[in-house]
């Protein structure tokens, strides 16, 4: 089972084995991250207080959205 978790200083980690092991994923921010959402199709959204990041390839590349856009 796949899963993601977020934390301080831009921390994003991913598991592909139900939490037995975790891999760090690089994201283009050092901001504290508060929430993560993912789909089975590879989309991942990560949010912080002033940050929204979107990936379409399981976190390999990221698009940053300014919160002013919302």
Protein backbone atom coordinates (compact mmCIF):
# COMPACT_ATOMS: atom_id res chain seq x y z
CA UNK A 1 0.00 0.00 0.00
CA UNK A 2 1.20 3.46 -0.95
CA UNK A 3 1.12 6.43 1.39
CA UNK A 4 2.61 9.87 2.00
CA UNK A 5 3.36 11.97 5.09
CA UNK A 6 4.46 15.60 5.46
CA UNK A 7 6.24 17.59 8.16
CA UNK A 8 8.56 20.47 9.02
CA UNK A 9 11.12 22.09 6.71
CA UNK A 10 9.57 20.75 3.50
CA UNK A 11 9.58 17.13 4.60
CA UNK A 12 7.65 14.73 2.37
CA UNK A 13 8.06 10.98 2.70
CA UNK A 14 6.50 8.12 0.74
CA UNK A 15 5.92 4.44 1.46
CA UNK A 16 5.12 1.74 -1.08
CA UNK A 17 4.96 -1.14 1.42
CA UNK A 18 2.33 -0.09 3.94
CA UNK A 19 4.76 1.86 6.14
CA UNK A 20 7.52 -0.72 6.63
CA UNK A 21 9.97 1.61 4.89
CA UNK A 22 9.90 5.27 3.84
CA UNK A 23 11.66 7.29 1.12
CA UNK A 24 12.34 11.04 1.25
CA UNK A 25 10.88 13.00 -1.69
CA UNK A 26 12.41 16.35 -2.65
CA UNK A 27 9.98 19.25 -2.88
CA UNK A 28 10.74 22.86 -3.92
CA UNK A 29 10.09 24.41 -0.49
CA UNK A 30 11.53 24.50 3.03
CA UNK A 31 8.19 25.60 4.48
CA UNK A 32 6.44 23.42 7.05
CA UNK A 33 3.99 21.20 5.19
CA UNK A 34 0.58 20.54 6.70
CA UNK A 35 -1.36 18.20 4.42
CA UNK A 36 -0.95 15.78 1.54
CA UNK A 37 -3.45 14.17 -0.83
CA UNK A 38 -2.70 11.57 -3.50
CA UNK A 39 -4.58 9.59 -6.12
CA UNK A 40 -3.94 6.15 -7.56
CA UNK A 41 -3.18 7.86 -10.89
CA UNK A 42 0.00 9.55 -9.64
CA UNK A 43 -1.33 12.96 -8.67
CA UNK A 44 -0.05 14.37 -5.38
CA UNK A 45 -0.99 17.68 -3.74
CA UNK A 46 1.04 19.04 -0.81
CA UNK A 47 0.10 22.16 1.14
CA UNK A 48 1.63 24.47 3.71
CA UNK A 49 0.52 27.84 5.07
CA UNK A 50 1.70 29.75 1.97
CA UNK A 51 2.44 26.83 -0.37
CA UNK A 52 0.51 24.52 -2.66
CA UNK A 53 2.51 22.01 -4.69
CA UNK A 54 1.15 19.66 -7.36
CA UNK A 55 2.75 16.61 -8.95
CA UNK A 56 1.34 14.46 -11.74
CA UNK A 57 4.09 11.80 -11.59
CA UNK A 58 4.09 10.45 -8.02
CA UNK A 59 6.31 13.30 -6.75
CA UNK A 60 9.12 13.14 -9.31
CA UNK A 61 8.45 16.71 -10.49
CA UNK A 62 6.47 19.54 -8.91
CA UNK A 63 4.52 22.62 -9.96
CA UNK A 64 4.27 25.37 -7.36
CA UNK A 65 1.08 27.41 -7.07
CA UNK A 66 1.17 30.79 -5.33
CA UNK A 67 -1.58 31.01 -2.74
CA UNK A 68 -2.54 34.43 -4.15
CA UNK A 69 -3.97 32.51 -7.13
CA UNK A 70 -6.78 31.15 -4.97
